[in-house]
Amino acid sequence: MAGMSKKERQTALLRLLEEQPFITDEALAGKFQVSIQTIRLDRLALGIPEVRERIKAVAEQKQTDLRSLEGTEVIGQLIELNLNEMAISILDIEPAHVFSKTKIVRGHHLFAQANSLAVAVIDADVVLTRTANIRFVRSGRLGERLVCKAVVTSNQTDRAHVEVTTRVGEDIVFFGKFIVVKMALDTMIGGG
Amino acid sequence: MAGMSKKERQTALLRLLEEQPFITDEALAGKFQVSIQTIRLDRLALGIPEVRERIKAVAEQKQTDLRSLEGTEVIGQLIELNLNEMAISILDIEPAHVFSKTKIVRGHHLFAQANSLAVAVIDADVVLTRTANIRFVRSGRLGERLVCKAVVTSNQTDRAHVEVTTRVGEDIVFFGKFIVVKMALDTMIGGG
């Protein structure tokens, strides 16, 4: 994409951001073979906020659709939610998430992101995980962005199957098959 | 055990605490059919600290045996550790661990306790979880004590199988089969 005029680049940038709204300035600079500073000026000219703000705006909007969880109970930022169909969340790997020795993200944070998304995607008052078969495919590292996608593969009255894949860029980091059960809130309170 | 003399009760108490060092005053009162206050006075007379202090003392001692994790990286308090054989940890369910709606412990805290124990029990510099097949058997609730036990069922040069069971009292709350892989620290740093 080198050798584009500024006008062409900005048009292409807008189109790309529609497809991949959470792409970073670094990745955009790589794609258009320009400096990060050029991308920042392009965004400024086009009135597009930085990626962190774009994610936050979408997350706030999606959280109002949640049924089984409170907004703050989703681990990561919810950026896509079609109840009983699919959901996507983003989690940036921060120092609190990694092993001190290796700077590799701890498994339970990957699990927490995936498990809470498998619950969030279901349209019921109370959803609990019954079983999960999970695989940690490659290690996530400090500073990487975990993009987690949950897809409902089967949905019955009392339970659902959800497949969750977490990626860093194109790489699969985590894959899990979850069976979650649905309950009514009034059977839970005071229940055995 | 009602009708014991004070002397008999204190002797029996000492013996019981040797077998079950983390039994609470409430449970002891039930076993000896006396008041909690009587148990507290017995402990005072015998110089036995309260259960929270007993757990803390043991946890501090066990942490020095850890190899794959730092002490603070074990989720819960480590109270038993025989490297490459078995380990036990305790986690009390606090408000931060539960769903706001149902006061049920969130699955990823159960997973975090189990997963970190499956890693902690292995005698290698770097241990990472590869796969886990897990089942949430019954819900853990606010105030309950999770006792998690990891048993190494097979141990090879590069990997190990670990079975983890978490109980509240006699009830199984969580069961998981973990496959963990072992690595040397120098192959990790700067590694792909």
Tab-separated table of N, CA, C and O in Angstrom, chain A residues 37-116:
chain	number	residue	atom	x	y	z
A	37	GLN	N	3.201	8.207	13.529
A	37	GLN	CA	2.836	9.629	13.607
A	37	GLN	C	1.901	10.003	12.440
A	37	GLN	O	0.919	10.724	12.633
A	38	THR	N	2.186	9.495	11.252
A	38	THR	CA	1.322	9.757	10.088
A	38	THR	C	-0.086	9.211	10.326
A	38	THR	O	-1.079	9.882	10.029
A	39	ILE	N	-0.154	7.996	10.881
A	39	ILE	CA	-1.472	7.402	11.176
A	39	ILE	C	-2.226	8.278	12.183
A	39	ILE	O	-3.425	8.528	12.033
A	40	ARG	N	-1.498	8.775	13.202
A	40	ARG	CA	-2.138	9.615	14.228
A	40	ARG	C	-2.709	10.890	13.596
A	40	ARG	O	-3.830	11.293	13.906
A	41	LEU	N	-1.939	11.480	12.700
A	41	LEU	CA	-2.409	12.700	12.024
A	41	LEU	C	-3.616	12.384	11.139
A	41	LEU	O	-4.573	13.160	11.078
A	42	ASP	N	-3.582	11.227	10.460
A	42	ASP	CA	-4.735	10.795	9.648
A	42	ASP	C	-5.987	10.661	10.513
A	42	ASP	O	-7.068	11.134	10.144
A	43	ARG	N	-5.824	9.984	11.677
A	43	ARG	CA	-6.974	9.796	12.574
A	43	ARG	C	-7.524	11.137	13.019
A	43	ARG	O	-8.737	11.359	13.063
A	44	LEU	N	-6.595	12.047	13.365
A	44	LEU	CA	-6.980	13.381	13.816
A	44	LEU	C	-7.790	14.085	12.728
A	44	LEU	O	-8.854	14.660	12.989
A	45	ALA	N	-7.288	14.014	11.493
A	45	ALA	CA	-7.955	14.667	10.362
A	45	ALA	C	-9.345	14.072	10.133
A	45	ALA	O	-10.282	14.778	9.761
A	46	LEU	N	-9.470	12.759	10.359
A	46	LEU	CA	-10.735	12.057	10.094
A	46	LEU	C	-11.655	12.043	11.317
A	46	LEU	O	-12.782	11.547	11.247
A	47	GLY	N	-11.159	12.566	12.473
A	47	GLY	CA	-11.977	12.582	13.690
A	47	GLY	C	-12.186	11.199	14.297
A	47	GLY	O	-13.236	10.910	14.880
A	48	ILE	N	-11.180	10.315	14.156
A	48	ILE	CA	-11.293	8.957	14.709
A	48	ILE	C	-10.486	8.877	16.005
A	48	ILE	O	-9.283	9.124	15.989
A	49	PRO	N	-11.119	8.552	17.129
A	49	PRO	CA	-10.366	8.477	18.388
A	49	PRO	C	-9.383	7.304	18.390
A	49	PRO	O	-9.462	6.408	17.547
A	50	GLU	N	-8.444	7.319	19.347
A	50	GLU	CA	-7.461	6.226	19.422
A	50	GLU	C	-8.153	4.914	19.796
A	50	GLU	O	-9.258	4.910	20.310
A	51	VAL	N	-7.469	3.807	19.558
A	51	VAL	CA	-8.091	2.488	19.670
A	51	VAL	C	-8.671	2.240	21.058
A	51	VAL	O	-9.746	1.669	21.213
A	52	ARG	N	-7.972	2.692	22.110
A	52	ARG	CA	-8.453	2.475	23.472
A	52	ARG	C	-9.833	3.125	23.677
A	52	ARG	O	-10.726	2.537	24.283
A	53	GLU	N	-9.988	4.328	23.147
A	53	GLU	CA	-11.269	5.035	23.257
A	53	GLU	C	-12.354	4.356	22.420
A	53	GLU	O	-13.507	4.290	22.820
A	54	ARG	N	-11.948	3.845	21.238
A	54	ARG	CA	-12.928	3.172	20.369
A	54	ARG	C	-13.468	1.927	21.068
A	54	ARG	O	-14.661	1.643	21.048
A	55	ILE	N	-12.551	1.179	21.712
A	55	ILE	CA	-12.961	-0.036	22.420
A	55	ILE	C	-13.899	0.320	23.570
A	55	ILE	O	-14.940	-0.300	23.759
A	56	LYS	N	-13.534	1.333	24.323
A	56	LYS	CA	-14.304	1.720	25.504
A	56	LYS	C	-15.727	2.125	25.115
A	56	LYS	O	-16.703	1.726	25.755
A	57	ALA	N	-15.831	2.902	24.032
A	57	ALA	CA	-17.145	3.378	23.596
A	57	ALA	C	-18.043	2.206	23.224
A	57	ALA	O	-19.214	2.141	23.615
A	58	VAL	N	-17.484	1.234	22.488
A	58	VAL	CA	-18.280	0.077	22.068
A	58	VAL	C	-18.648	-0.767	23.284
A	58	VAL	O	-19.774	-1.243	23.416
A	59	ALA	N	-17.688	-0.964	24.209
A	59	ALA	CA	-17.926	-1.798	25.381
A	59	ALA	C	-19.082	-1.254	26.216
A	59	ALA	O	-19.948	-1.995	26.672
A	60	GLU	N	-19.115	0.072	26.397
A	60	GLU	CA	-20.177	0.665	27.207
A	60	GLU	C	-21.551	0.433	26.578
A	60	GLU	O	-22.533	0.190	27.265
A	61	GLN	N	-21.566	0.480	25.249
A	61	GLN	CA	-22.820	0.286	24.531
A	61	GLN	C	-23.284	-1.175	24.619
A	61	GLN	O	-24.449	-1.459	24.849
A	62	LYS	N	-22.338	-2.131	24.505
A	62	LYS	CA	-22.696	-3.553	24.483
A	62	LYS	C	-23.146	-4.057	25.852
A	62	LYS	O	-23.955	-4.968	25.957
A	63	GLN	N	-22.579	-3.484	26.912
A	63	GLN	CA	-22.875	-3.985	28.253
A	63	GLN	C	-24.350	-3.893	28.608
A	63	GLN	O	-24.841	-4.685	29.409
A	64	THR	N	-25.061	-2.933	28.007
A	64	THR	CA	-26.474	-2.793	28.339
A	64	THR	C	-27.299	-3.978	27.821
A	64	THR	O	-28.411	-4.192	28.264
A	65	ASP	N	-26.746	-4.759	26.888
A	65	ASP	CA	-27.463	-5.921	26.356
A	65	ASP	C	-27.309	-7.161	27.227
A	65	ASP	O	-27.992	-8.162	27.037
A	66	LEU	N	-26.376	-7.135	28.166
A	66	LEU	CA	-26.085	-8.315	28.988
A	66	LEU	C	-27.297	-8.722	29.816
A	66	LEU	O	-27.998	-7.886	30.344
A	67	ARG	N	-27.463	-10.027	29.996
A	67	ARG	CA	-28.553	-10.478	30.864
A	67	ARG	C	-28.047	-11.293	32.052
A	67	ARG	O	-28.442	-11.075	33.177
A	68	SER	N	-27.131	-12.253	31.830
A	68	SER	CA	-26.717	-13.161	32.900
A	68	SER	C	-25.654	-12.559	33.813
A	68	SER	O	-25.446	-13.029	34.921
A	69	LEU	N	-24.964	-11.521	33.370
A	69	LEU	CA	-23.887	-10.927	34.163
A	69	LEU	C	-24.100	-9.422	34.304
A	69	LEU	O	-24.719	-8.800	33.455
A	70	GLU	N	-23.541	-8.858	35.365
A	70	GLU	CA	-23.405	-7.404	35.442
A	70	GLU	C	-22.262	-7.009	34.504
A	70	GLU	O	-21.352	-7.800	34.262
A	71	GLY	N	-22.279	-5.765	34.037
A	71	GLY	CA	-21.245	-5.305	33.103
A	71	GLY	C	-19.840	-5.528	33.608
A	71	GLY	O	-18.959	-5.988	32.876
A	72	THR	N	-19.620	-5.241	34.875
A	72	THR	CA	-18.267	-5.349	35.423
A	72	THR	C	-17.855	-6.802	35.641
A	72	THR	O	-16.716	-7.070	35.961
A	73	GLU	N	-18.788	-7.753	35.477
A	73	GLU	CA	-18.457	-9.160	35.708
A	73	GLU	C	-17.863	-9.834	34.475
A	73	GLU	O	-17.381	-10.954	34.566
A	74	VAL	N	-17.944	-9.166	33.331
A	74	VAL	CA	-17.261	-9.698	32.156
A	74	VAL	C	-15.778	-9.354	32.300
A	74	VAL	O	-15.427	-8.203	32.538
A	75	ILE	N	-14.924	-10.376	32.176
A	75	ILE	CA	-13.485	-10.146	32.300
A	75	ILE	C	-12.975	-9.710	30.932
A	75	ILE	O	-13.078	-10.465	29.970
A	76	GLY	N	-12.452	-8.494	30.845
A	76	GLY	CA	-12.085	-7.909	29.567
A	76	GLY	C	-13.184	-6.937	29.146
A	76	GLY	O	-14.147	-6.722	29.878
A	77	GLN	N	-13.021	-6.343	27.964
A	77	GLN	CA	-14.031	-5.394	27.490
A	77	GLN	C	-14.868	-6.028	26.398
A	77	GLN	O	-14.356	-6.502	25.388
A	78	LEU	N	-16.174	-6.015	26.629
A	78	LEU	CA	-17.126	-6.630	25.713
A	78	LEU	C	-17.296	-5.721	24.503
A	78	LEU	O	-17.727	-4.577	24.641
A	79	ILE	N	-16.989	-6.217	23.295
A	79	ILE	CA	-17.114	-5.326	22.138
A	79	ILE	C	-18.135	-5.818	21.133
A	79	ILE	O	-18.445	-5.122	20.170
A	80	GLU	N	-18.673	-7.013	21.355
A	80	GLU	CA	-19.674	-7.556	20.426
A	80	GLU	C	-20.545	-8.503	21.243
A	80	GLU	O	-20.008	-9.290	22.043
A	81	LEU	N	-21.862	-8.389	21.114
A	81	LEU	CA	-22.742	-9.299	21.858
A	81	LEU	C	-24.037	-9.494	21.106
A	81	LEU	O	-24.844	-8.572	20.981
A	82	ASN	N	-24.227	-10.697	20.570
A	82	ASN	CA	-25.520	-11.113	20.033
A	82	ASN	C	-25.971	-12.273	20.893
A	82	ASN	O	-25.455	-13.395	20.756
A	83	LEU	N	-26.907	-12.020	21.795
A	83	LEU	CA	-27.315	-13.033	22.771
A	83	LEU	C	-27.688	-14.340	22.084
A	83	LEU	O	-28.338	-14.358	21.045
A	84	ASN	N	-27.233	-15.456	22.688
A	84	ASN	CA	-27.473	-16.818	22.199
A	84	ASN	C	-26.800	-17.091	20.854
A	84	ASN	O	-27.035	-18.132	20.253
A	85	GLU	N	-25.970	-16.165	20.387
A	85	GLU	CA	-25.255	-16.397	19.127
A	85	GLU	C	-23.751	-16.284	19.313
A	85	GLU	O	-23.048	-17.284	19.297
A	86	MET	N	-23.259	-15.074	19.504
A	86	MET	CA	-21.811	-14.894	19.650
A	86	MET	C	-21.483	-13.641	20.437
A	86	MET	O	-22.308	-12.747	20.586
A	87	ALA	N	-20.257	-13.595	20.954
A	87	ALA	CA	-19.782	-12.424	21.682
A	87	ALA	C	-18.270	-12.348	21.524
A	87	ALA	O	-17.598	-13.364	21.283
A	88	ILE	N	-17.757	-11.124	21.623
A	88	ILE	CA	-16.301	-10.917	21.534
A	88	ILE	C	-15.883	-9.986	22.668
A	88	ILE	O	-16.572	-9.004	22.963
A	89	SER	N	-14.755	-10.303	23.303
A	89	SER	CA	-14.189	-9.381	24.288
A	89	SER	C	-12.688	-9.236	24.063
A	89	SER	O	-12.051	-10.091	23.439
A	90	ILE	N	-12.154	-8.152	24.591
A	90	ILE	CA	-10.733	-7.835	24.444
A	90	ILE	C	-10.116	-7.691	25.826
A	90	ILE	O	-10.719	-7.100	26.725
A	91	LEU	N	-8.923	-8.268	26.015
A	91	LEU	CA	-8.203	-8.091	27.282
A	91	LEU	C	-6.730	-7.822	26.965
A	91	LEU	O	-6.091	-8.635	26.287
A	92	ASP	N	-6.221	-6.687	27.431
A	92	ASP	CA	-4.799	-6.393	27.229
A	92	ASP	C	-4.002	-6.996	28.381
A	92	ASP	O	-4.364	-6.822	29.547
A	93	ILE	N	-2.941	-7.720	28.055
A	93	ILE	CA	-2.143	-8.396	29.086
A	93	ILE	C	-1.278	-7.370	29.807
A	93	ILE	O	-0.377	-6.778	29.223
A	94	GLU	N	-1.593	-7.154	31.092
A	94	GLU	CA	-0.893	-6.182	31.918
A	94	GLU	C	-0.003	-6.908	32.933
A	94	GLU	O	-0.130	-8.117	33.112
A	95	PRO	N	0.882	-6.166	33.613
A	95	PRO	CA	1.801	-6.821	34.560
A	95	PRO	C	1.085	-7.701	35.592
A	95	PRO	O	1.610	-8.759	35.973
A	96	ALA	N	-0.113	-7.302	36.030
A	96	ALA	CA	-0.827	-8.093	37.044
A	96	ALA	C	-1.251	-9.460	36.521
A	96	ALA	O	-1.602	-10.346	37.296
A	97	HIS	N	-1.258	-9.666	35.194
A	97	HIS	CA	-1.750	-10.909	34.604
A	97	HIS	C	-0.666	-11.960	34.383
A	97	HIS	O	-0.978	-13.081	34.010
A	98	VAL	N	0.606	-11.595	34.547
A	98	VAL	CA	1.678	-12.505	34.108
A	98	VAL	C	2.451	-13.110	35.286
A	98	VAL	O	2.435	-12.580	36.397
A	99	PHE	N	3.093	-14.250	35.024
A	99	PHE	CA	4.022	-14.848	35.984
A	99	PHE	C	5.228	-13.933	36.135
A	99	PHE	O	5.725	-13.385	35.137
A	100	SER	N	5.717	-13.795	37.359
A	100	SER	CA	6.868	-12.905	37.582
A	100	SER	C	8.103	-13.426	36.853
A	100	SER	O	8.888	-12.656	36.319
A	101	LYS	N	8.261	-14.753	36.798
A	101	LYS	CA	9.483	-15.327	36.234
A	101	LYS	C	9.535	-15.194	34.720
A	101	LYS	O	10.570	-14.887	34.149
A	102	THR	N	8.419	-15.458	34.043
A	102	THR	CA	8.440	-15.642	32.591
A	102	THR	C	7.704	-14.546	31.818
A	102	THR	O	7.803	-14.499	30.587
A	103	LYS	N	6.925	-13.704	32.525
A	103	LYS	CA	6.095	-12.665	31.868
A	103	LYS	C	5.038	-13.267	30.937
A	103	LYS	O	4.525	-12.602	30.033
A	104	ILE	N	4.742	-14.547	31.139
A	104	ILE	CA	3.681	-15.219	30.390
A	104	ILE	C	2.374	-15.030	31.142
A	104	ILE	O	2.344	-15.098	32.367
A	105	VAL	N	1.292	-14.815	30.386
A	105	VAL	CA	-0.011	-14.609	31.027
A	105	VAL	C	-0.413	-15.880	31.777
A	105	VAL	O	-0.215	-16.995	31.287
A	106	ARG	N	-0.962	-15.708	32.972
A	106	ARG	CA	-1.370	-16.855	33.774
A	106	ARG	C	-2.640	-17.467	33.202
A	106	ARG	O	-3.547	-16.756	32.753
A	107	GLY	N	-2.714	-18.804	33.240
A	107	GLY	CA	-3.825	-19.523	32.630
A	107	GLY	C	-5.186	-19.086	33.143
A	107	GLY	O	-6.149	-19.030	32.382
A	108	HIS	N	-5.268	-18.746	34.418
A	108	HIS	CA	-6.606	-18.459	34.934
A	108	HIS	C	-7.156	-17.132	34.425
A	108	HIS	O	-8.372	-16.943	34.429
A	109	HIS	N	-6.301	-16.234	33.941
A	109	HIS	CA	-6.834	-15.009	33.331
A	109	HIS	C	-7.423	-15.318	31.952
A	109	HIS	O	-8.477	-14.797	31.590
A	110	LEU	N	-6.736	-16.171	31.182
A	110	LEU	CA	-7.295	-16.614	29.901
A	110	LEU	C	-8.621	-17.338	30.137
A	110	LEU	O	-9.605	-17.138	29.421
A	111	PHE	N	-8.620	-18.204	31.164
A	111	PHE	CA	-9.851	-18.935	31.483
A	111	PHE	C	-10.959	-17.968	31.899
A	111	PHE	O	-12.111	-18.114	31.484
A	112	ALA	N	-10.619	-16.973	32.714
A	112	ALA	CA	-11.620	-16.035	33.218
A	112	ALA	C	-12.262	-15.256	32.073
A	112	ALA	O	-13.485	-15.087	32.029
A	113	GLN	N	-11.432	-14.799	31.131
A	113	GLN	CA	-11.972	-14.075	29.975
A	113	GLN	C	-12.932	-14.977	29.189
A	113	GLN	O	-14.056	-14.584	28.875
A	114	ALA	N	-12.484	-16.205	28.900
A	114	ALA	CA	-13.279	-17.140	28.092
A	114	ALA	C	-14.547	-17.576	28.820
A	114	ALA	O	-15.650	-17.582	28.256
A	115	ASN	N	-14.395	-17.940	30.081
A	115	ASN	CA	-15.526	-18.461	30.860
A	115	ASN	C	-16.591	-17.378	31.056
A	115	ASN	O	-17.789	-17.647	30.912
A	116	SER	N	-16.168	-16.156	31.350
A	116	SER	CA	-17.169	-15.107	31.570
A	116	SER	C	-17.875	-14.751	30.261
A	116	SER	O	-19.057	-14.422	30.256
